[in-house]
MMTF fields as JSON, N, C-alpha, C and O atoms, coordinates in Angstrom:
{
  "mmtfVersion": "1.0.0",
  "mmtfProducer": "UNKNOWN",
  "numBonds": 523,
  "numAtoms": 524,
  "numGroups": 131,
  "numChains": 1,
  "numModels": 1,
  "chainsPerModel": [1],
  "groupsPerChain": [131],
  "chainIdList": ["A"],
  "bondAtomList": [4, 2, 8, 6, 12, 10, 16, 14, 20, 18, 24, 22, 28, 26, 32, 30, 36, 34, 40, 38, 44, 42, 48, 46, 52, 50, 56, 54, 60, 58, 64, 62, 68, 66, 72, 70, 76, 74, 80, 78, 84, 82, 88, 86, 92, 90, 96, 94, 100, 98, 104, 102, 108, 106, 112, 110, 116, 114, 120, 118, 124, 122, 128, 126, 132, 130, 136, 134, 140, 138, 144, 142, 148, 146, 152, 150, 156, 154, 160, 158, 164, 162, 168, 166, 172, 170, 176, 174, 180, 178, 184, 182, 188, 186, 192, 190, 196, 194, 200, 198, 204, 202, 208, 206, 212, 210, 216, 214, 220, 218, 224, 222, 228, 226, 232, 230, 236, 234, 240, 238, 244, 242, 248, 246, 252, 250, 256, 254, 260, 258, 264, 262, 268, 266, 272, 270, 276, 274, 280, 278, 284, 282, 288, 286, 292, 290, 296, 294, 300, 298, 304, 302, 308, 306, 312, 310, 316, 314, 320, 318, 324, 322, 328, 326, 332, 330, 336, 334, 340, 338, 344, 342, 348, 346, 352, 350, 356, 354, 360, 358, 364, 362, 368, 366, 372, 370, 376, 374, 380, 378, 384, 382, 388, 386, 392, 390, 396, 394, 400, 398, 404, 402, 408, 406, 412, 410, 416, 414, 420, 418, 424, 422, 428, 426, 432, 430, 436, 434, 440, 438, 444, 442, 448, 446, 452, 450, 456, 454, 460, 458, 464, 462, 468, 466, 472, 470, 476, 474, 480, 478, 484, 482, 488, 486, 492, 490, 496, 494, 500, 498, 504, 502, 508, 506, 512, 510, 516, 514, 520, 518],
  "bondOrderList": [1, 1, 1, 1, 1, 1, 1, 1, 1, 1, 1, 1, 1, 1, 1, 1, 1, 1, 1, 1, 1, 1, 1, 1, 1, 1, 1, 1, 1, 1, 1, 1, 1, 1, 1, 1, 1, 1, 1, 1, 1, 1, 1, 1, 1, 1, 1, 1, 1, 1, 1, 1, 1, 1, 1, 1, 1, 1, 1, 1, 1, 1, 1, 1, 1, 1, 1, 1, 1, 1, 1, 1, 1, 1, 1, 1, 1, 1, 1, 1, 1, 1, 1, 1, 1, 1, 1, 1, 1, 1, 1, 1, 1, 1, 1, 1, 1, 1, 1, 1, 1, 1, 1, 1, 1, 1, 1, 1, 1, 1, 1, 1, 1, 1, 1, 1, 1, 1, 1, 1, 1, 1, 1, 1, 1, 1, 1, 1, 1, 1],
  "groupList": [{"groupName": "MET", "atomNameList": ["N", "CA", "C", "O"], "elementList": ["N", "C", "C", "O"], "formalChargeList": [0, 0, 0, 0], "bondAtomList": [1, 0, 2, 1, 3, 2], "bondOrderList": [1, 1, 2], "singleLetterCode": "M", "chemCompType": "L-PEPTIDE LINKING"}, {"groupName": "ALA", "atomNameList": ["N", "CA", "C", "O"], "elementList": ["N", "C", "C", "O"], "formalChargeList": [0, 0, 0, 0], "bondAtomList": [1, 0, 2, 1, 3, 2], "bondOrderList": [1, 1, 2], "singleLetterCode": "A", "chemCompType": "L-PEPTIDE LINKING"}, {"groupName": "ASP", "atomNameList": ["N", "CA", "C", "O"], "elementList": ["N", "C", "C", "O"], "formalChargeList": [0, 0, 0, 0], "bondAtomList": [1, 0, 2, 1, 3, 2], "bondOrderList": [1, 1, 2], "singleLetterCode": "D", "chemCompType": "L-PEPTIDE LINKING"}, {"groupName": "LEU", "atomNameList": ["N", "CA", "C", "O"], "elementList": ["N", "C", "C", "O"], "formalChargeList": [0, 0, 0, 0], "bondAtomList": [1, 0, 2, 1, 3, 2], "bondOrderList": [1, 1, 2], "singleLetterCode": "L", "chemCompType": "L-PEPTIDE LINKING"}, {"groupName": "HIS", "atomNameList": ["N", "CA", "C", "O"], "elementList": ["N", "C", "C", "O"], "formalChargeList": [0, 0, 0, 0], "bondAtomList": [1, 0, 2, 1, 3, 2], "bondOrderList": [1, 1, 2], "singleLetterCode": "H", "chemCompType": "L-PEPTIDE LINKING"}, {"groupName": "ILE", "atomNameList": ["N", "CA", "C", "O"], "elementList": ["N", "C", "C", "O"], "formalChargeList": [0, 0, 0, 0], "bondAtomList": [1, 0, 2, 1, 3, 2], "bondOrderList": [1, 1, 2], "singleLetterCode": "I", "chemCompType": "L-PEPTIDE LINKING"}, {"groupName": "THR", "atomNameList": ["N", "CA", "C", "O"], "elementList": ["N", "C", "C", "O"], "formalChargeList": [0, 0, 0, 0], "bondAtomList": [1, 0, 2, 1, 3, 2], "bondOrderList": [1, 1, 2], "singleLetterCode": "T", "chemCompType": "L-PEPTIDE LINKING"}, {"groupName": "SER", "atomNameList": ["N", "CA", "C", "O"], "elementList": ["N", "C", "C", "O"], "formalChargeList": [0, 0, 0, 0], "bondAtomList": [1, 0, 2, 1, 3, 2], "bondOrderList": [1, 1, 2], "singleLetterCode": "S", "chemCompType": "L-PEPTIDE LINKING"}, {"groupName": "GLY", "atomNameList": ["N", "CA", "C", "O"], "elementList": ["N", "C", "C", "O"], "formalChargeList": [0, 0, 0, 0], "bondAtomList": [1, 0, 2, 1, 3, 2], "bondOrderList": [1, 1, 2], "singleLetterCode": "G", "chemCompType": "PEPTIDE LINKING"}, {"groupName": "ASN", "atomNameList": ["N", "CA", "C", "O"], "elementList": ["N", "C", "C", "O"], "formalChargeList": [0, 0, 0, 0], "bondAtomList": [1, 0, 2, 1, 3, 2], "bondOrderList": [1, 1, 2], "singleLetterCode": "N", "chemCompType": "L-PEPTIDE LINKING"}, {"groupName": "TRP", "atomNameList": ["N", "CA", "C", "O"], "elementList": ["N", "C", "C", "O"], "formalChargeList": [0, 0, 0, 0], "bondAtomList": [1, 0, 2, 1, 3, 2], "bondOrderList": [1, 1, 2], "singleLetterCode": "W", "chemCompType": "L-PEPTIDE LINKING"}, {"groupName": "PHE", "atomNameList": ["N", "CA", "C", "O"], "elementList": ["N", "C", "C", "O"], "formalChargeList": [0, 0, 0, 0], "bondAtomList": [1, 0, 2, 1, 3, 2], "bondOrderList": [1, 1, 2], "singleLetterCode": "F", "chemCompType": "L-PEPTIDE LINKING"}, {"groupName": "ARG", "atomNameList": ["N", "CA", "C", "O"], "elementList": ["N", "C", "C", "O"], "formalChargeList": [0, 0, 0, 0], "bondAtomList": [1, 0, 2, 1, 3, 2], "bondOrderList": [1, 1, 2], "singleLetterCode": "R", "chemCompType": "L-PEPTIDE LINKING"}, {"groupName": "CYS", "atomNameList": ["N", "CA", "C", "O"], "elementList": ["N", "C", "C", "O"], "formalChargeList": [0, 0, 0, 0], "bondAtomList": [1, 0, 2, 1, 3, 2], "bondOrderList": [1, 1, 2], "singleLetterCode": "C", "chemCompType": "L-PEPTIDE LINKING"}, {"groupName": "GLN", "atomNameList": ["N", "CA", "C", "O"], "elementList": ["N", "C", "C", "O"], "formalChargeList": [0, 0, 0, 0], "bondAtomList": [1, 0, 2, 1, 3, 2], "bondOrderList": [1, 1, 2], "singleLetterCode": "Q", "chemCompType": "L-PEPTIDE LINKING"}, {"groupName": "LYS", "atomNameList": ["N", "CA", "C", "O"], "elementList": ["N", "C", "C", "O"], "formalChargeList": [0, 0, 0, 0], "bondAtomList": [1, 0, 2, 1, 3, 2], "bondOrderList": [1, 1, 2], "singleLetterCode": "K", "chemCompType": "L-PEPTIDE LINKING"}, {"groupName": "VAL", "atomNameList": ["N", "CA", "C", "O"], "elementList": ["N", "C", "C", "O"], "formalChargeList": [0, 0, 0, 0], "bondAtomList": [1, 0, 2, 1, 3, 2], "bondOrderList": [1, 1, 2], "singleLetterCode": "V", "chemCompType": "L-PEPTIDE LINKING"}, {"groupName": "GLU", "atomNameList": ["N", "CA", "C", "O"], "elementList": ["N", "C", "C", "O"], "formalChargeList": [0, 0, 0, 0], "bondAtomList": [1, 0, 2, 1, 3, 2], "bondOrderList": [1, 1, 2], "singleLetterCode": "E", "chemCompType": "L-PEPTIDE LINKING"}, {"groupName": "TYR", "atomNameList": ["N", "CA", "C", "O"], "elementList": ["N", "C", "C", "O"], "formalChargeList": [0, 0, 0, 0], "bondAtomList": [1, 0, 2, 1, 3, 2], "bondOrderList": [1, 1, 2], "singleLetterCode": "Y", "chemCompType": "L-PEPTIDE LINKING"}, {"groupName": "PRO", "atomNameList": ["N", "CA", "C", "O"], "elementList": ["N", "C", "C", "O"], "formalChargeList": [0, 0, 0, 0], "bondAtomList": [1, 0, 2, 1, 3, 2], "bondOrderList": [1, 1, 2], "singleLetterCode": "P", "chemCompType": "L-PEPTIDE LINKING"}],
  "groupTypeList": [0, 1, 2, 3, 4, 5, 6, 3, 3, 7, 1, 8, 5, 1, 1, 3, 5, 9, 3, 10, 4, 11, 10, 12, 13, 8, 12, 1, 12, 14, 15, 8, 9, 5, 1, 4, 8, 2, 8, 8, 2, 16, 6, 3, 14, 12, 1, 0, 12, 1, 4, 7, 9, 11, 6, 17, 18, 6, 19, 3, 11, 3, 3, 3, 16, 11, 16, 3, 17, 5, 6, 2, 4, 7, 8, 10, 3, 3, 8, 16, 1, 1, 8, 3, 11, 3, 16, 8, 12, 16, 11, 4, 1, 5, 8, 3, 9, 7, 2, 15, 19, 8, 0, 3, 12, 0, 5, 8, 0, 3, 13, 6, 3, 3, 19, 6, 3, 8, 16, 1, 16, 1, 1, 5, 3, 1, 8, 16, 15, 16, 5],
  "groupIdList": [1, 2, 3, 4, 5, 6, 7, 8, 9, 10, 11, 12, 13, 14, 15, 16, 17, 18, 19, 20, 21, 22, 23, 24, 25, 26, 27, 28, 29, 30, 31, 32, 33, 34, 35, 36, 37, 38, 39, 40, 41, 42, 43, 44, 45, 46, 47, 48, 49, 50, 51, 52, 53, 54, 55, 56, 57, 58, 59, 60, 61, 62, 63, 64, 65, 66, 67, 68, 69, 70, 71, 72, 73, 74, 75, 76, 77, 78, 79, 80, 81, 82, 83, 84, 85, 86, 87, 88, 89, 90, 91, 92, 93, 94, 95, 96, 97, 98, 99, 100, 101, 102, 103, 104, 105, 106, 107, 108, 109, 110, 111, 112, 113, 114, 115, 116, 117, 118, 119, 120, 121, 122, 123, 124, 125, 126, 127, 128, 129, 130, 131],
  "secStructList": [7, 7, 7, 7, 2, 2, 2, 2, 2, 2, 2, 2, 2, 2, 2, 2, 2, 2, 2, 2, 2, 2, 2, 2, 2, 2, 2, 2, 2, 2, 2, 2, 6, 7, 7, 1, 1, 7, 6, 6, 7, 2, 2, 2, 2, 2, 2, 2, 2, 2, 2, 2, 2, 2, 2, 2, 2, 2, 2, 2, 2, 2, 2, 2, 2, 2, 2, 2, 2, 2, 6, 6, 7, 7, 1, 2, 2, 2, 2, 2, 2, 2, 2, 2, 2, 2, 2, 2, 2, 2, 2, 2, 2, 2, 2, 6, 6, 1, 1, 1, 7, 7, 2, 2, 2, 2, 2, 2, 2, 2, 2, 2, 2, 2, 2, 2, 2, 2, 2, 2, 2, 2, 2, 2, 2, 2, 2, 6, 6, 7, 7],
  "xCoordList": [125.594, 124.758, 125.166, 126.353, 124.174, 124.416, 125.233, 125.138, 125.948, 126.734, 125.734, 125.342, 125.338, 124.242, 124.812, 124.137, 126.027, 126.676, 125.862, 125.806, 125.235, 124.478, 123.209, 122.959, 122.472, 121.393, 121.858, 121.255, 122.952, 123.4, 123.765, 123.323, 124.597, 125.007, 123.798, 123.774, 122.852, 121.715, 120.739, 120.172, 120.622, 119.815, 120.407, 119.704, 121.714, 122.41, 122.286, 121.929, 122.582, 122.448, 121.002, 120.785, 120.066, 118.594, 118.31, 117.596, 118.842, 118.568, 119.063, 118.4, 120.261, 120.877, 120.012, 119.762, 119.53, 118.682, 117.431, 116.95, 116.892, 115.613, 115.84, 115.011, 116.99, 117.304, 117.514, 117.23, 117.967, 118.105, 116.712, 116.473, 115.83, 114.372, 113.738, 113.026, 114.035, 113.604, 114.104, 113.311, 115.383, 115.997, 115.369, 115.054, 115.199, 114.603, 113.194, 112.826, 112.436, 111.036, 111.097, 110.346, 111.985, 112.21, 112.596, 112.082, 113.5, 113.986, 112.823, 112.666, 112.028, 110.994, 109.919, 109.339, 109.603, 108.738, 109.211, 108.435, 110.509, 111.087, 110.944, 110.441, 111.399, 111.346, 109.86, 109.62, 108.91, 107.578, 106.8, 105.644, 107.484, 106.798, 105.575, 104.505, 105.631, 104.56, 104.768, 105.728, 103.877, 104.028, 103.391, 103.914, 102.223, 101.461, 100.984, 100.756, 100.856, 100.386, 101.416, 102.609, 100.914, 101.878, 101.65, 102.393, 100.602, 100.365, 100.133, 100.115, 99.967, 99.903, 101.156, 101.161, 102.313, 103.62, 104.121, 104.242, 104.408, 104.754, 106.051, 106.168, 107.033, 108.38, 108.182, 108.763, 107.398, 107.07, 106.377, 106.741, 105.339, 104.64, 105.533, 105.415, 106.459, 107.353, 108.29, 108.493, 108.781, 109.663, 108.865, 109.367, 107.746, 106.981, 106.607, 106.624, 106.278, 105.998, 107.153, 107.022, 108.356, 109.573, 109.835, 110.168, 109.7, 109.935, 108.886, 109.196, 107.676, 106.612, 106.968, 106.941, 107.282, 107.588, 108.755, 108.728, 109.78, 110.923, 110.446, 110.817, 109.588, 109.129, 108.137, 107.952, 107.488, 106.681, 107.415, 106.961, 108.502, 109.278, 110.398, 110.697, 111.024, 112.31, 112.046, 112.829, 111.031, 111.0, 110.793, 111.425, 109.938, 109.818, 111.086, 111.566, 111.721, 112.959, 113.955, 114.537, 114.175, 115.216, 114.707, 115.552, 113.537, 113.056, 113.415, 113.841, 113.224, 113.577, 115.109, 115.561, 115.862, 117.374, 117.742, 118.611, 117.039, 117.402, 117.062, 117.884, 115.833, 115.469, 116.384, 116.77, 116.752, 117.67, 118.999, 119.586, 119.532, 120.795, 120.673, 121.577, 119.685, 119.486, 119.343, 119.614, 118.93, 118.753, 119.895, 119.792, 121.036, 122.238, 122.14, 122.781, 121.306, 121.107, 121.751, 121.263, 122.848, 123.342, 124.612, 125.026, 125.092, 126.254, 126.35, 125.632, 127.28, 127.424, 126.19, 125.953, 125.352, 124.108, 123.175, 122.565, 123.048, 122.244, 122.723, 121.913, 124.047, 124.71, 124.477, 124.175, 124.66, 124.371, 122.976, 122.703, 122.041, 120.652, 120.277, 119.416, 120.894, 120.663, 121.367, 120.794, 122.436, 123.115, 122.25, 121.938, 121.86, 121.027, 119.694, 119.269, 119.05, 117.807, 118.03, 117.314, 119.093, 119.242, 119.69, 119.319, 120.514, 120.824, 119.666, 119.547, 118.781, 117.562, 116.536, 115.835, 116.492, 115.738, 116.146, 115.286, 117.436, 117.966, 117.663, 117.198, 117.985, 117.673, 116.213, 115.908, 115.309, 113.903, 113.529, 112.7, 114.056, 113.741, 114.25, 113.52, 115.441, 115.92, 115.102, 114.821, 114.722, 113.862, 112.531, 111.956, 111.935, 110.601, 110.731, 109.69, 111.903, 112.025, 111.595, 111.266, 111.577, 111.277, 109.836, 109.061, 109.396, 107.909, 107.433, 106.242, 108.307, 107.972, 108.791, 109.788, 108.253, 108.935, 110.283, 110.235, 111.364, 112.705, 113.44, 112.92, 114.663, 115.581, 115.851, 115.753, 116.189, 116.565, 115.492, 115.692, 114.274, 113.067, 112.898, 112.739, 112.926, 112.852, 113.912, 113.602, 115.13, 116.172, 115.982, 116.294, 115.478, 115.219, 114.127, 114.202, 113.071, 112.006, 112.497, 112.134, 113.299, 113.802, 114.785, 114.802, 115.568, 116.558, 115.805, 116.417, 114.546, 113.75, 112.96, 112.881, 112.383, 111.596, 112.367, 111.994, 113.538, 114.263, 114.878, 114.774, 115.523, 116.07, 114.961, 115.112, 113.879, 112.768, 112.18, 111.852, 112.068, 111.533, 112.588, 112.181, 113.834, 114.86, 114.901, 115.002, 114.833, 114.973, 113.615, 113.564, 112.503, 111.185, 111.233, 110.873, 111.664, 111.749, 112.71, 112.426, 113.88, 114.854, 114.298, 114.599, 113.505, 112.846, 111.845, 111.806, 111.086, 110.092, 110.746, 110.321, 111.788, 112.547, 113.236, 113.273, 113.8, 114.403, 113.322, 113.542, 112.159, 111.026, 110.512, 110.054, 110.564, 110.122, 111.341, 111.196, 112.475, 113.679, 114.25, 114.857, 114.045, 114.537, 115.985, 116.829, 116.265, 117.624, 118.159, 119.307],
  "yCoordList": [74.89, 75.637, 75.567, 75.558, 75.518, 75.35, 76.637, 77.744, 76.411, 77.482, 77.909, 77.137, 79.146, 79.682, 80.549, 81.502, 80.325, 81.193, 81.308, 82.402, 80.276, 80.315, 81.239, 82.114, 81.079, 81.94, 83.403, 84.326, 83.58, 84.986, 85.685, 86.802, 85.01, 85.528, 85.757, 86.739, 84.855, 84.887, 86.093, 86.801, 86.228, 87.251, 88.661, 89.639, 88.704, 89.97, 90.376, 91.514, 89.446, 89.72, 90.06, 90.952, 89.355, 89.597, 91.006, 91.716, 91.462, 92.798, 93.89, 94.882, 93.581, 94.51, 94.511, 95.575, 93.328, 93.319, 94.062, 94.821, 93.909, 94.549, 96.054, 96.775, 96.527, 97.959, 98.41, 99.556, 97.58, 97.851, 98.078, 98.993, 97.122, 97.331, 98.685, 99.376, 98.984, 100.303, 101.353, 102.191, 101.398, 102.439, 102.508, 103.587, 101.333, 101.351, 101.947, 102.732, 101.593, 102.137, 103.723, 104.509, 104.067, 105.493, 106.307, 107.401, 105.748, 106.475, 106.599, 107.653, 105.549, 105.628, 106.597, 107.267, 106.727, 107.662, 109.076, 109.978, 109.251, 110.639, 111.028, 112.113, 110.12, 110.443, 110.849, 111.791, 110.031, 110.153, 111.226, 111.523, 111.821, 112.74, 112.074, 112.678, 110.94, 110.121, 109.914, 109.25, 110.474, 110.392, 109.139, 108.552, 108.73, 107.646, 106.715, 107.163, 105.455, 104.423, 104.35, 104.585, 104.018, 103.929, 104.905, 104.923, 105.771, 106.834, 106.361, 107.173, 105.122, 104.615, 104.555, 104.343, 104.742, 104.707, 103.279, 102.584, 102.863, 101.478, 101.094, 100.031, 102.0, 101.722, 101.535, 100.617, 102.361, 102.193, 100.943, 100.197, 100.665, 99.379, 98.222, 97.348, 98.172, 97.114, 97.032, 95.988, 98.158, 98.13, 97.707, 96.935, 98.164, 97.749, 96.291, 95.639, 95.75, 94.337, 93.44, 92.402, 93.916, 93.082, 93.155, 92.131, 94.304, 94.399, 93.539, 92.903, 93.606, 92.779, 91.287, 90.502, 90.96, 89.545, 89.088, 87.979, 89.919, 89.612, 89.344, 88.338, 90.251, 90.041, 88.933, 88.413, 88.554, 87.326, 86.016, 85.123, 85.884, 84.638, 84.482, 83.394, 85.615, 85.594, 85.191, 84.382, 85.66, 85.28, 83.755, 83.194, 83.1, 81.634, 81.02, 80.193, 81.347, 80.638, 80.826, 79.839, 81.999, 82.287, 81.471, 81.012, 81.334, 80.524, 79.015, 78.333, 78.524, 77.177, 76.967, 75.965, 77.88, 77.798, 77.759, 76.996, 78.633, 78.775, 77.43, 76.905, 76.889, 75.646, 74.534, 73.74, 74.449, 73.369, 73.506, 72.501, 74.765, 75.061, 74.802, 74.206, 75.202, 75.111, 73.619, 73.27, 72.806, 71.274, 70.603, 69.395, 71.227, 70.572, 69.852, 68.834, 70.445, 69.947, 70.963, 71.178, 71.522, 72.493, 71.834, 70.716, 72.505, 72.057, 72.859, 73.833, 72.397, 73.279, 73.204, 74.187, 72.163, 72.183, 73.299, 73.987, 73.494, 74.526, 75.818, 76.709, 76.048, 77.3, 77.655, 78.774, 76.549, 76.8, 77.149, 77.982, 76.505, 76.817, 78.204, 78.853, 78.637, 80.063, 81.004, 82.046, 80.738, 81.602, 81.698, 82.791, 80.498, 80.528, 81.312, 82.072, 81.066, 81.789, 83.287, 83.947, 83.855, 85.296, 85.834, 86.949, 85.036, 85.545, 85.469, 86.308, 84.534, 84.457, 85.583, 86.026, 86.012, 87.147, 88.4, 89.19, 88.599, 89.803, 89.73, 90.673, 88.489, 88.347, 88.477, 88.999, 88.005, 88.214, 89.644, 90.056, 90.46, 91.845, 92.555, 93.396, 92.292, 92.935, 92.562, 93.376, 91.262, 90.813, 91.364, 91.387, 91.834, 92.495, 93.843, 94.439, 94.394, 95.684, 95.65, 96.686, 94.44, 94.305, 94.283, 93.874, 94.689, 94.645, 93.288, 93.041, 92.322, 90.856, 90.068, 90.536, 88.818, 87.931, 87.511, 87.132, 87.63, 87.296, 86.261, 85.655, 86.044, 84.991, 85.306, 84.417, 86.568, 86.856, 86.557, 86.007, 86.934, 86.656, 85.172, 84.679, 84.44, 83.048, 82.299, 81.393, 82.713, 82.26, 82.607, 81.799, 83.787, 84.202, 83.415, 83.127, 83.086, 82.271, 80.838, 80.231, 80.325, 78.961, 78.879, 77.899, 79.914, 80.053, 80.362, 80.311, 80.663, 80.774, 79.491, 79.067, 78.901, 77.704, 76.502, 75.843, 76.187, 75.083, 74.99, 73.955, 76.056, 76.033, 75.976, 75.309, 76.68, 76.688, 75.266, 74.787, 74.642, 73.302, 72.36, 71.48, 72.509, 71.678, 71.95, 70.972, 73.15, 73.299, 72.883, 72.448, 72.991, 72.598, 71.029, 70.49, 70.317, 68.844, 68.432, 67.501, 69.125, 68.883, 69.101, 68.364, 70.109, 70.473, 69.32, 68.821, 68.94, 67.883, 66.598, 65.899, 66.225, 64.957, 65.052, 64.047, 66.197, 66.38, 66.225, 65.622, 66.807, 66.76, 65.395, 65.152, 64.516, 63.151, 62.268, 61.051, 62.826, 62.16, 61.145, 60.135, 61.433, 60.602, 61.031, 60.206, 62.27, 62.746, 63.342, 63.784],
  "zCoordList": [126.246, 125.368, 123.908, 123.58, 123.041, 121.586, 121.003, 121.533, 119.996, 119.298, 118.249, 117.375, 118.36, 117.404, 116.376, 115.987, 115.865, 114.886, 113.617, 113.057, 113.13, 111.913, 112.155, 111.326, 113.173, 113.517, 113.674, 113.127, 114.44, 114.554, 113.312, 113.045, 112.53, 111.268, 110.272, 109.531, 110.288, 109.389, 109.787, 108.954, 111.149, 111.625, 111.44, 111.188, 111.578, 111.314, 109.838, 109.535, 108.927, 107.539, 107.099, 106.28, 107.641, 107.396, 107.826, 107.117, 108.977, 109.48, 108.404, 108.103, 107.894, 106.855, 105.625, 105.059, 105.176, 103.997, 104.335, 103.494, 105.452, 105.842, 105.723, 105.167, 106.26, 106.149, 104.683, 104.336, 103.914, 102.46, 101.779, 100.991, 102.192, 101.739, 102.233, 101.504, 103.449, 104.098, 103.23, 102.801, 102.913, 102.127, 100.716, 100.213, 100.101, 98.738, 98.785, 97.912, 99.759, 99.905, 100.165, 99.588, 101.009, 101.371, 100.124, 99.89, 99.35, 98.156, 97.126, 96.509, 96.946, 96.073, 96.538, 95.684, 97.841, 98.365, 98.162, 97.845, 98.353, 98.114, 96.713, 96.418, 95.751, 94.294, 93.86, 93.105, 94.426, 94.063, 94.876, 94.574, 95.95, 96.828, 97.412, 97.344, 97.953, 98.514, 99.983, 100.373, 100.85, 102.226, 102.824, 103.771, 102.239, 102.783, 101.606, 100.482, 101.925, 100.873, 99.74, 99.935, 98.565, 97.488, 96.415, 95.433, 96.556, 95.596, 94.141, 93.216, 93.967, 92.574, 91.852, 90.639, 92.579, 91.976, 91.904, 92.913, 90.677, 90.393, 91.083, 91.694, 90.965, 91.606, 93.119, 93.699, 93.749, 95.256, 95.511, 96.42, 94.709, 94.847, 94.853, 95.712, 93.898, 93.795, 95.083, 95.703, 95.369, 96.584, 97.838, 98.655, 97.975, 99.158, 99.105, 100.149, 97.986, 97.815, 98.149, 98.798, 97.649, 97.934, 99.443, 100.038, 100.077, 101.514, 102.362, 103.369, 101.846, 102.512, 102.344, 103.292, 101.16, 100.868, 101.725, 102.258, 101.867, 102.801, 104.156, 104.759, 104.695, 106.09, 106.244, 107.344, 105.159, 105.293, 105.426, 106.142, 104.773, 104.741, 105.688, 106.181, 105.938, 106.827, 108.262, 108.761, 108.995, 110.372, 110.615, 111.51, 109.847, 110.112, 109.766, 110.541, 108.624, 108.258, 109.389, 109.837, 109.858, 110.948, 112.291, 113.059, 112.504, 113.66, 113.453, 114.385, 112.187, 111.971, 112.085, 112.639, 111.577, 111.754, 113.189, 113.611, 113.983, 115.384, 116.109, 116.86, 115.868, 116.597, 116.229, 117.086, 114.954, 114.563, 115.22, 115.621, 115.357, 116.009, 117.579, 118.165, 118.163, 119.572, 120.013, 121.161, 119.108, 119.359, 118.833, 118.623, 118.571, 117.968, 116.626, 116.363, 115.814, 114.443, 113.385, 112.276, 113.854, 112.765, 112.031, 112.335, 111.2, 110.391, 109.123, 108.897, 108.303, 107.036, 106.188, 105.486, 106.149, 105.314, 105.835, 105.017, 107.073, 107.605, 107.293, 107.036, 107.282, 106.866, 105.357, 104.943, 104.612, 103.128, 102.831, 101.967, 103.556, 103.357, 103.812, 103.219, 104.817, 105.3, 104.311, 103.994, 103.861, 102.825, 101.558, 101.085, 101.009, 99.849, 100.017, 99.147, 101.225, 101.532, 101.365, 100.613, 102.116, 102.09, 100.737, 100.372, 99.952, 98.674, 97.797, 96.905, 97.958, 97.264, 97.494, 96.584, 98.748, 99.147, 98.398, 98.009, 98.186, 97.509, 95.96, 95.32, 95.437, 94.084, 93.681, 92.609, 94.533, 94.313, 94.371, 93.559, 95.257, 95.372, 94.148, 93.622, 93.645, 92.474, 91.261, 90.382, 91.25, 90.111, 90.064, 88.976, 91.147, 91.174, 90.52, 90.242, 90.241, 89.542, 88.162, 87.585, 87.561, 86.188, 85.887, 86.752, 84.727, 84.309, 84.13, 84.322, 83.756, 83.471, 84.586, 85.135, 84.853, 85.696, 84.83, 83.659, 85.528, 84.935, 85.673, 86.61, 85.26, 85.796, 87.299, 88.146, 87.61, 89.069, 89.982, 91.065, 89.537, 90.45, 90.597, 91.713, 89.497, 89.602, 90.449, 91.224, 90.264, 91.052, 92.527, 93.401, 92.801, 94.123, 94.873, 96.067, 94.028, 94.607, 94.879, 95.887, 93.996, 94.196, 95.403, 96.148, 95.553, 96.619, 97.991, 99.058, 97.922, 99.07, 99.413, 100.566, 98.353, 98.464, 98.922, 99.892, 98.166, 98.556, 99.921, 100.58, 100.365, 101.723, 102.815, 103.838, 102.566, 103.525, 103.64, 104.725, 102.511, 102.518, 103.209, 103.968, 102.986, 103.558, 105.116, 105.857, 105.627, 107.121, 107.683, 108.834, 106.933, 107.573, 107.687, 108.734, 106.647, 106.772, 107.856, 108.61, 107.957, 108.987, 110.401, 111.34, 110.501, 111.865, 112.193, 113.317, 111.232, 111.549, 111.84, 112.76, 111.095, 111.355, 112.678, 113.387, 113.084, 114.432, 115.547, 116.598, 115.238, 116.195, 116.502, 117.618, 115.588, 115.736, 116.044, 116.166, 116.166, 116.622, 115.51, 115.867, 114.195, 113.182, 112.952, 112.602, 113.141, 113.022, 114.258, 114.284]
}
């Protein structure tokens, strides 16, 4: 059986990041006294969008990491890609707090895009047995 330490570590860290998003949304709801929706509150809208963005990108990325590991295509590059992706998701969320697109948001987007592209290409190459 394959050693799934990268998948396990990444999924565990992703779960903690997801809880952080949950906390941020809850805190904004409490401050704005908002029970449902976003109530037009910009802080809550940004927290909700960051949480949604995280949940849009993370499952597919984790699935790609998992299939690469389960087919014995893991290694330090996969671990680095997973680490960059997760750090990028945090940077992106923090960057969304600003009124204007800033450096953290841009770094977060790049740290999401590049590792996702890398593991997607690796999965395709593994699928056609090039690697």
